[in-house]
N, C-alpha and C. Protein backbone atom coordinates (compact mmCIF):
# COMPACT_ATOMS: atom_id res chain seq x y z
N MET A 1 -1.28 -11.28 14.21
CA MET A 1 -0.36 -10.43 13.58
C MET A 1 -0.12 -9.30 14.39
N ASN A 2 1.03 -9.06 14.77
CA ASN A 2 1.29 -8.02 15.88
C ASN A 2 2.49 -7.27 15.41
N ASP A 3 3.14 -7.27 14.20
CA ASP A 3 4.37 -6.46 13.79
C ASP A 3 4.16 -6.16 12.50
N LEU A 4 5.22 -5.17 12.17
CA LEU A 4 5.22 -4.86 10.76
C LEU A 4 5.76 -5.86 9.78
N THR A 5 6.57 -6.72 10.28
CA THR A 5 7.12 -7.66 9.25
C THR A 5 5.68 -8.62 8.70
N SER A 6 5.02 -8.90 9.61
CA SER A 6 3.88 -9.65 9.34
C SER A 6 3.04 -9.02 8.36
N LEU A 7 2.73 -7.58 8.57
CA LEU A 7 1.99 -6.82 7.76
C LEU A 7 2.53 -6.75 6.29
N TYR A 8 3.81 -6.61 6.27
CA TYR A 8 4.68 -6.46 4.95
C TYR A 8 4.29 -7.86 4.21
N GLU A 9 4.67 -8.93 5.00
CA GLU A 9 4.53 -10.29 4.23
C GLU A 9 3.03 -10.51 3.71
N SER A 10 2.10 -10.07 4.63
CA SER A 10 0.62 -10.21 4.08
C SER A 10 0.31 -9.72 2.76
N ILE A 11 0.94 -8.33 2.81
CA ILE A 11 0.75 -7.42 1.65
C ILE A 11 1.49 -8.06 0.42
N LYS A 12 2.68 -8.40 0.63
CA LYS A 12 3.58 -9.19 -0.36
C LYS A 12 2.87 -10.37 -0.94
N THR A 13 2.33 -11.30 0.02
CA THR A 13 1.75 -12.48 -0.48
C THR A 13 0.46 -12.07 -1.23
N PHE A 14 -0.24 -11.14 -0.87
CA PHE A 14 -1.47 -10.63 -1.78
C PHE A 14 -1.03 -10.30 -3.15
N ALA A 15 0.04 -9.46 -3.29
CA ALA A 15 0.59 -9.06 -4.50
C ALA A 15 0.98 -10.13 -5.50
N ASP A 16 1.94 -10.99 -4.93
CA ASP A 16 2.49 -12.16 -5.38
C ASP A 16 1.71 -13.04 -5.94
N GLY A 17 0.58 -13.21 -5.23
CA GLY A 17 -0.52 -14.13 -5.80
C GLY A 17 -1.63 -13.78 -6.56
N HIS A 18 -1.65 -12.41 -6.71
CA HIS A 18 -2.69 -11.81 -7.59
C HIS A 18 -2.45 -11.62 -8.99
N SER A 19 -3.26 -12.20 -9.96
CA SER A 19 -2.86 -12.31 -11.26
C SER A 19 -2.70 -11.02 -12.08
N MET A 20 -3.29 -9.86 -11.50
CA MET A 20 -3.13 -8.61 -12.20
C MET A 20 -1.94 -7.78 -11.62
N VAL A 21 -1.22 -8.35 -10.72
CA VAL A 21 -0.05 -7.55 -10.09
C VAL A 21 1.14 -8.19 -10.55
N ASN A 22 2.14 -7.56 -11.16
CA ASN A 22 3.41 -8.13 -11.79
C ASN A 22 4.39 -7.88 -10.89
N GLN A 23 4.31 -6.94 -9.83
CA GLN A 23 5.49 -6.57 -8.97
C GLN A 23 5.02 -5.96 -7.75
N PHE A 24 5.82 -6.13 -6.60
CA PHE A 24 5.54 -5.49 -5.30
C PHE A 24 6.75 -4.90 -4.78
N ILE A 25 6.76 -3.51 -4.46
CA ILE A 25 7.95 -3.12 -3.89
C ILE A 25 7.44 -2.25 -2.72
N LEU A 26 8.46 -2.20 -1.75
CA LEU A 26 8.36 -1.28 -0.59
C LEU A 26 9.47 -0.18 -0.93
N VAL A 27 8.87 1.09 -0.66
CA VAL A 27 10.00 2.11 -0.90
C VAL A 27 10.02 2.94 0.52
N GLY A 28 11.06 3.79 0.62
CA GLY A 28 11.19 4.50 1.82
C GLY A 28 10.70 5.91 1.69
N SER A 29 10.57 6.57 0.46
CA SER A 29 10.13 7.55 0.23
C SER A 29 9.53 7.80 -1.22
N GLU A 30 8.81 8.93 -1.35
CA GLU A 30 8.06 9.00 -2.75
C GLU A 30 9.23 9.34 -3.85
N ASP A 31 10.43 9.81 -3.32
CA ASP A 31 11.59 10.17 -4.20
C ASP A 31 11.97 8.93 -4.97
N GLU A 32 12.03 7.80 -4.10
CA GLU A 32 12.47 6.56 -4.75
C GLU A 32 11.78 6.11 -5.96
N LEU A 33 10.49 6.33 -6.04
CA LEU A 33 9.87 6.15 -7.08
C LEU A 33 10.35 6.51 -8.48
N SER A 34 10.76 7.88 -8.51
CA SER A 34 11.19 8.40 -9.77
C SER A 34 12.48 7.77 -10.11
N HIS A 35 13.25 7.05 -9.41
CA HIS A 35 14.50 6.32 -9.81
C HIS A 35 14.45 4.89 -9.94
N ARG A 36 13.20 4.28 -9.97
CA ARG A 36 12.88 2.90 -10.06
C ARG A 36 12.44 2.63 -11.55
N GLU A 37 12.64 1.31 -11.88
CA GLU A 37 12.20 0.76 -13.12
C GLU A 37 10.92 -0.08 -12.46
N PHE A 38 9.86 -0.29 -13.27
CA PHE A 38 8.74 -0.91 -12.87
C PHE A 38 8.29 -2.05 -14.01
N ASP A 39 7.75 -2.98 -13.38
CA ASP A 39 7.27 -4.24 -14.11
C ASP A 39 5.58 -4.00 -13.95
N TYR A 40 5.13 -3.27 -14.91
CA TYR A 40 3.83 -2.76 -14.87
C TYR A 40 2.89 -3.94 -14.96
N ARG A 41 1.85 -4.17 -14.02
CA ARG A 41 1.33 -3.28 -12.97
C ARG A 41 1.97 -3.51 -11.65
N THR A 42 2.27 -2.55 -11.03
CA THR A 42 3.13 -2.47 -9.75
C THR A 42 2.39 -2.06 -8.59
N LEU A 43 2.34 -2.66 -7.40
CA LEU A 43 1.90 -2.51 -6.20
C LEU A 43 3.05 -1.84 -5.15
N VAL A 44 2.89 -0.60 -4.89
CA VAL A 44 3.92 -0.03 -4.02
C VAL A 44 3.39 0.38 -2.73
N MET A 45 4.29 0.12 -1.75
CA MET A 45 3.92 0.42 -0.30
C MET A 45 4.91 1.43 0.24
N LEU A 46 4.35 2.36 1.07
CA LEU A 46 5.23 3.32 1.60
C LEU A 46 4.96 3.57 2.99
N ALA A 47 5.74 3.43 3.93
CA ALA A 47 5.56 3.79 5.35
C ALA A 47 5.58 5.23 5.46
N MET A 48 4.45 5.73 6.16
CA MET A 48 4.33 7.32 6.25
C MET A 48 4.62 7.95 7.63
N GLU A 49 4.00 7.45 8.67
CA GLU A 49 4.05 7.80 10.06
C GLU A 49 3.66 6.84 11.00
N ALA A 50 3.90 7.10 12.19
CA ALA A 50 3.28 6.40 13.46
C ALA A 50 2.88 7.18 14.52
N ASN A 51 1.92 6.62 15.24
CA ASN A 51 1.37 7.35 16.51
C ASN A 51 1.65 6.36 17.63
N LEU A 52 2.11 6.71 18.70
CA LEU A 52 2.24 5.71 19.83
C LEU A 52 1.19 6.28 20.94
N SER A 53 0.41 5.27 21.45
CA SER A 53 -0.64 5.78 22.09
C SER A 53 -0.80 4.56 23.64
N ARG A 54 -1.29 5.24 24.66
CA ARG A 54 -1.60 4.41 25.75
C ARG A 54 -3.14 4.81 26.27
N GLU A 55 -3.75 5.22 25.49
CA GLU A 55 -5.21 5.76 25.72
C GLU A 55 -6.02 4.56 26.35
N LEU A 56 -6.67 4.92 27.41
CA LEU A 56 -7.50 3.97 28.04
C LEU A 56 -6.65 2.67 28.57
N ASN A 57 -5.34 2.97 28.74
CA ASN A 57 -4.44 1.87 29.30
C ASN A 57 -4.29 0.75 28.31
N SER A 58 -4.44 1.10 27.10
CA SER A 58 -4.45 0.13 25.88
C SER A 58 -3.36 0.56 24.94
N PRO A 59 -2.18 0.05 25.23
CA PRO A 59 -1.05 0.46 24.49
C PRO A 59 -1.08 0.00 23.01
N ILE A 60 -1.10 0.75 22.09
CA ILE A 60 -1.06 0.65 20.57
C ILE A 60 -0.13 1.45 19.82
N TYR A 61 0.29 1.04 18.72
CA TYR A 61 0.87 1.71 17.65
C TYR A 61 -0.29 1.83 16.56
N THR A 62 -0.51 3.04 15.97
CA THR A 62 -1.33 3.39 14.87
C THR A 62 -0.32 3.90 13.68
N LEU A 63 -0.16 3.14 12.56
CA LEU A 63 0.90 3.29 11.44
C LEU A 63 -0.24 3.80 10.17
N ASP A 64 0.58 4.80 9.51
CA ASP A 64 0.03 5.09 8.55
C ASP A 64 0.88 4.80 7.16
N PHE A 65 0.18 4.19 6.17
CA PHE A 65 1.04 3.80 4.83
C PHE A 65 0.35 4.44 3.71
N GLY A 66 1.16 4.65 2.68
CA GLY A 66 0.53 4.78 1.33
C GLY A 66 0.69 3.64 0.63
N ILE A 67 -0.20 3.43 -0.30
CA ILE A 67 -0.30 2.29 -1.20
C ILE A 67 -0.72 2.85 -2.54
N PHE A 68 0.25 2.34 -3.55
CA PHE A 68 -0.07 2.85 -4.99
C PHE A 68 -0.17 1.79 -6.02
N VAL A 69 -1.09 1.76 -6.96
CA VAL A 69 -1.07 0.86 -7.90
C VAL A 69 -0.75 1.84 -9.13
N LEU A 70 0.23 1.21 -9.96
CA LEU A 70 0.70 1.81 -11.15
C LEU A 70 0.54 0.99 -12.42
N ASP A 71 0.08 1.43 -13.37
CA ASP A 71 -0.10 0.56 -14.74
C ASP A 71 0.29 1.49 -15.94
N ARG A 72 0.67 0.88 -16.72
CA ARG A 72 1.15 1.60 -17.93
C ARG A 72 0.09 1.30 -19.25
N ILE A 73 -0.25 2.31 -19.92
CA ILE A 73 -1.00 2.19 -21.12
C ILE A 73 -0.46 3.04 -22.30
N PHE A 74 -1.09 2.73 -23.42
CA PHE A 74 -0.75 3.55 -24.59
C PHE A 74 -1.11 4.89 -24.69
N VAL A 75 -0.46 5.65 -25.22
CA VAL A 75 -0.79 7.34 -25.21
C VAL A 75 -2.08 7.50 -26.09
N ASP A 76 -2.99 8.32 -25.57
CA ASP A 76 -4.33 8.60 -26.48
C ASP A 76 -5.31 7.34 -26.61
N ASP A 77 -5.26 6.45 -25.72
CA ASP A 77 -6.31 5.46 -25.73
C ASP A 77 -7.19 5.74 -24.45
N SER A 78 -8.23 6.42 -24.86
CA SER A 78 -9.23 6.55 -23.75
C SER A 78 -9.84 5.47 -23.03
N LEU A 79 -10.07 4.42 -23.85
CA LEU A 79 -10.73 3.18 -23.21
C LEU A 79 -9.88 2.37 -22.37
N ALA A 80 -8.55 2.35 -22.88
CA ALA A 80 -7.65 1.73 -22.15
C ALA A 80 -7.31 2.52 -20.78
N HIS A 81 -7.29 3.71 -20.80
CA HIS A 81 -7.11 4.56 -19.69
C HIS A 81 -8.13 4.25 -18.71
N MET A 82 -9.43 4.28 -19.05
CA MET A 82 -10.60 4.13 -18.12
C MET A 82 -10.54 2.57 -17.74
N SER A 83 -10.14 1.64 -18.37
CA SER A 83 -10.01 0.27 -17.97
C SER A 83 -9.07 0.05 -16.83
N SER A 84 -7.82 0.83 -17.19
CA SER A 84 -6.72 0.69 -16.25
C SER A 84 -6.99 1.36 -14.95
N VAL A 85 -7.67 2.42 -14.90
CA VAL A 85 -8.09 3.22 -13.60
C VAL A 85 -9.14 2.22 -12.78
N GLN A 86 -10.09 1.63 -13.59
CA GLN A 86 -11.03 0.68 -12.89
C GLN A 86 -10.28 -0.50 -12.36
N GLU A 87 -9.31 -1.05 -13.04
CA GLU A 87 -8.50 -2.19 -12.46
C GLU A 87 -7.64 -1.97 -11.26
N ASN A 88 -7.04 -0.68 -11.51
CA ASN A 88 -6.20 -0.17 -10.30
C ASN A 88 -7.21 0.01 -8.97
N ILE A 89 -8.50 0.59 -9.15
CA ILE A 89 -9.28 0.72 -7.97
C ILE A 89 -9.77 -0.84 -7.61
N HIS A 90 -9.97 -1.68 -8.48
CA HIS A 90 -10.32 -2.93 -8.10
C HIS A 90 -9.22 -3.69 -7.15
N ILE A 91 -8.04 -3.44 -7.59
CA ILE A 91 -6.96 -4.21 -6.80
C ILE A 91 -6.97 -3.47 -5.41
N LEU A 92 -6.96 -2.14 -5.45
CA LEU A 92 -7.03 -1.82 -3.93
C LEU A 92 -8.11 -2.19 -3.18
N GLY A 93 -9.27 -2.31 -3.68
CA GLY A 93 -10.29 -2.86 -2.83
C GLY A 93 -10.15 -4.28 -2.47
N GLN A 94 -9.58 -5.00 -3.28
CA GLN A 94 -9.39 -6.50 -3.10
C GLN A 94 -8.24 -6.45 -1.89
N LEU A 95 -7.35 -5.69 -2.00
CA LEU A 95 -6.29 -5.55 -0.91
C LEU A 95 -6.83 -5.26 0.41
N GLN A 96 -7.74 -4.14 0.41
CA GLN A 96 -8.36 -3.92 1.61
C GLN A 96 -9.28 -5.19 2.27
N ASP A 97 -10.04 -5.82 1.23
CA ASP A 97 -10.84 -6.93 1.82
C ASP A 97 -9.72 -8.00 2.25
N TYR A 98 -8.73 -8.33 1.56
CA TYR A 98 -7.71 -9.44 2.05
C TYR A 98 -7.22 -9.15 3.40
N LEU A 99 -6.81 -7.83 3.52
CA LEU A 99 -6.13 -7.48 4.87
C LEU A 99 -7.23 -7.73 5.98
N LEU A 100 -8.59 -7.40 5.57
CA LEU A 100 -9.50 -7.49 6.77
C LEU A 100 -9.75 -8.94 7.09
N GLN A 101 -9.74 -9.86 5.82
CA GLN A 101 -9.78 -11.31 6.15
C GLN A 101 -8.78 -11.80 6.70
N GLN A 102 -7.60 -11.31 7.00
CA GLN A 102 -6.55 -11.56 7.75
C GLN A 102 -6.56 -11.11 9.20
N ASN A 103 -7.69 -10.72 9.66
CA ASN A 103 -8.04 -9.99 10.74
C ASN A 103 -7.02 -8.83 11.18
N LEU A 104 -6.67 -8.01 10.23
CA LEU A 104 -5.93 -6.78 10.33
C LEU A 104 -6.80 -5.67 10.33
N ASP A 105 -6.67 -4.87 11.50
CA ASP A 105 -7.41 -3.67 11.79
C ASP A 105 -7.23 -2.56 10.73
N VAL A 106 -7.55 -2.52 9.55
CA VAL A 106 -7.07 -1.62 8.61
C VAL A 106 -8.31 -0.58 8.24
N ASN A 107 -7.92 0.67 7.98
CA ASN A 107 -8.70 1.60 7.62
C ASN A 107 -8.22 2.47 6.40
N PHE A 108 -8.77 2.03 5.24
CA PHE A 108 -8.31 2.79 3.97
C PHE A 108 -9.05 4.06 3.69
N GLN A 109 -8.33 5.16 3.38
CA GLN A 109 -8.92 6.34 3.13
C GLN A 109 -9.36 6.45 1.62
N GLU A 110 -9.70 7.65 1.23
CA GLU A 110 -10.15 7.74 -0.23
C GLU A 110 -9.04 7.60 -1.14
N VAL A 111 -9.43 7.14 -2.33
CA VAL A 111 -8.57 6.81 -3.37
C VAL A 111 -8.39 7.92 -4.22
N GLU A 112 -7.05 8.32 -4.57
CA GLU A 112 -6.79 9.46 -5.40
C GLU A 112 -6.22 8.80 -6.77
N LEU A 113 -6.84 9.38 -7.89
CA LEU A 113 -6.60 8.90 -9.16
C LEU A 113 -5.80 9.89 -9.90
N THR A 114 -4.74 9.53 -10.71
CA THR A 114 -4.04 10.56 -11.38
C THR A 114 -3.30 9.64 -12.52
N SER A 115 -2.61 10.42 -13.51
CA SER A 115 -1.89 9.79 -14.42
C SER A 115 -0.39 10.64 -14.78
N SER A 116 0.39 10.02 -15.29
CA SER A 116 1.56 10.66 -15.56
C SER A 116 1.84 10.48 -17.08
N LEU A 117 2.55 11.36 -17.95
CA LEU A 117 2.72 11.24 -19.18
C LEU A 117 4.17 10.74 -19.43
N ALA A 118 4.47 10.01 -20.28
CA ALA A 118 5.94 9.57 -20.56
C ALA A 118 5.84 9.72 -22.36
N ASP A 119 7.02 9.38 -22.82
CA ASP A 119 7.18 9.60 -24.11
C ASP A 119 6.19 8.86 -25.03
N ASP A 120 6.07 7.55 -24.94
CA ASP A 120 5.23 6.67 -25.71
C ASP A 120 4.17 6.00 -24.88
N TYR A 121 4.13 6.22 -23.63
CA TYR A 121 2.94 5.66 -22.94
C TYR A 121 2.51 6.57 -21.62
N ASN A 122 1.46 6.27 -21.08
CA ASN A 122 0.94 7.03 -19.99
C ASN A 122 0.86 6.10 -18.75
N ILE A 123 1.17 6.54 -17.45
CA ILE A 123 1.05 5.64 -16.43
C ILE A 123 -0.41 6.22 -15.63
N THR A 124 -1.17 5.23 -15.29
CA THR A 124 -2.36 5.45 -14.50
C THR A 124 -2.14 5.06 -13.07
N ILE A 125 -2.42 5.89 -12.17
CA ILE A 125 -2.07 5.73 -10.66
C ILE A 125 -3.20 5.74 -9.96
N ALA A 126 -3.34 4.86 -8.96
CA ALA A 126 -4.50 4.80 -7.87
C ALA A 126 -3.58 4.67 -6.61
N MET A 127 -3.88 5.73 -5.71
CA MET A 127 -3.22 5.93 -4.45
C MET A 127 -4.07 6.16 -3.37
N SER A 128 -3.73 5.51 -2.26
CA SER A 128 -4.67 5.65 -1.01
C SER A 128 -3.79 5.57 0.13
N ASP A 129 -4.11 6.15 1.37
CA ASP A 129 -3.47 6.00 2.56
C ASP A 129 -4.35 4.94 3.27
N PHE A 130 -3.66 4.13 4.03
CA PHE A 130 -4.48 3.37 5.02
C PHE A 130 -3.59 3.41 6.35
N SER A 131 -4.53 2.99 7.37
CA SER A 131 -3.96 2.97 8.71
C SER A 131 -4.16 1.69 9.39
N ILE A 132 -3.25 1.25 10.24
CA ILE A 132 -3.46 -0.03 10.90
C ILE A 132 -3.01 0.18 12.49
N SER A 133 -3.55 -0.57 13.23
CA SER A 133 -3.38 -0.59 14.74
C SER A 133 -2.68 -1.79 15.02
N LEU A 134 -1.75 -1.69 15.82
CA LEU A 134 -0.88 -2.80 16.28
C LEU A 134 -0.76 -2.89 17.95
N ALA A 135 -1.09 -3.86 18.49
CA ALA A 135 -0.81 -3.67 19.90
C ALA A 135 0.75 -3.65 20.28
N ARG A 136 0.80 -2.91 21.42
CA ARG A 136 2.24 -2.73 21.83
C ARG A 136 2.42 -3.56 23.08
N ASN A 137 3.53 -3.61 23.65
CA ASN A 137 3.65 -4.48 24.85
C ASN A 137 3.37 -3.41 26.11
N PRO A 138 3.07 -3.94 27.24
CA PRO A 138 2.77 -3.13 28.27
C PRO A 138 3.99 -2.42 28.84
N TYR A 139 3.76 -1.18 29.52
CA TYR A 139 4.92 -0.46 30.06
C TYR A 139 5.38 -1.07 31.13
N ILE A 140 4.72 -2.13 31.69
CA ILE A 140 5.35 -2.59 32.90
C ILE A 140 6.50 -3.37 32.68
N ARG A 141 6.85 -3.82 31.37
CA ARG A 141 7.99 -4.64 30.90
C ARG A 141 9.44 -3.98 31.24
N THR A 142 10.22 -4.55 31.28
CA THR A 142 11.59 -3.89 31.50
C THR A 142 11.97 -3.18 30.17
N ILE A 143 12.54 -2.09 30.16
CA ILE A 143 13.00 -1.26 29.12
C ILE A 143 14.37 -1.38 28.92
N ASP A 144 14.79 -1.76 27.64
CA ASP A 144 16.16 -1.84 27.35
C ASP A 144 16.77 -0.48 27.07
N ALA A 145 17.99 -0.40 27.51
CA ALA A 145 18.72 0.98 27.57
C ALA A 145 19.46 1.03 26.38
């Protein structure tokens, strides 16, 4: 795997095949999330930034992504809230394991847990950043103008 399309396909395959995930979406910004309808439980991927490096003559891209798991629960149900948080964390852990099994050099950061209130339900959110390093082509190749 050496490109972003393959990373996207790997995460989409994980989400589509996971019995606890109903929807996978890629967004361009966090603002897009407020304008979307979700089929809860949803796995969301967000490209955040990239670093280009040639350190030690090893050309790589290091890319940072945000990954979110959103779930909906009834208002004032503490047990459902804790269960949802646990399941959201479980999905992120399984995603990390899955990507490592695909021989992808990923590094997940800490998981932030939060919730959002709606009229008749709450949304539990587990979000994490992760980094991936991808090989670049050597600089001795022809550069397209």
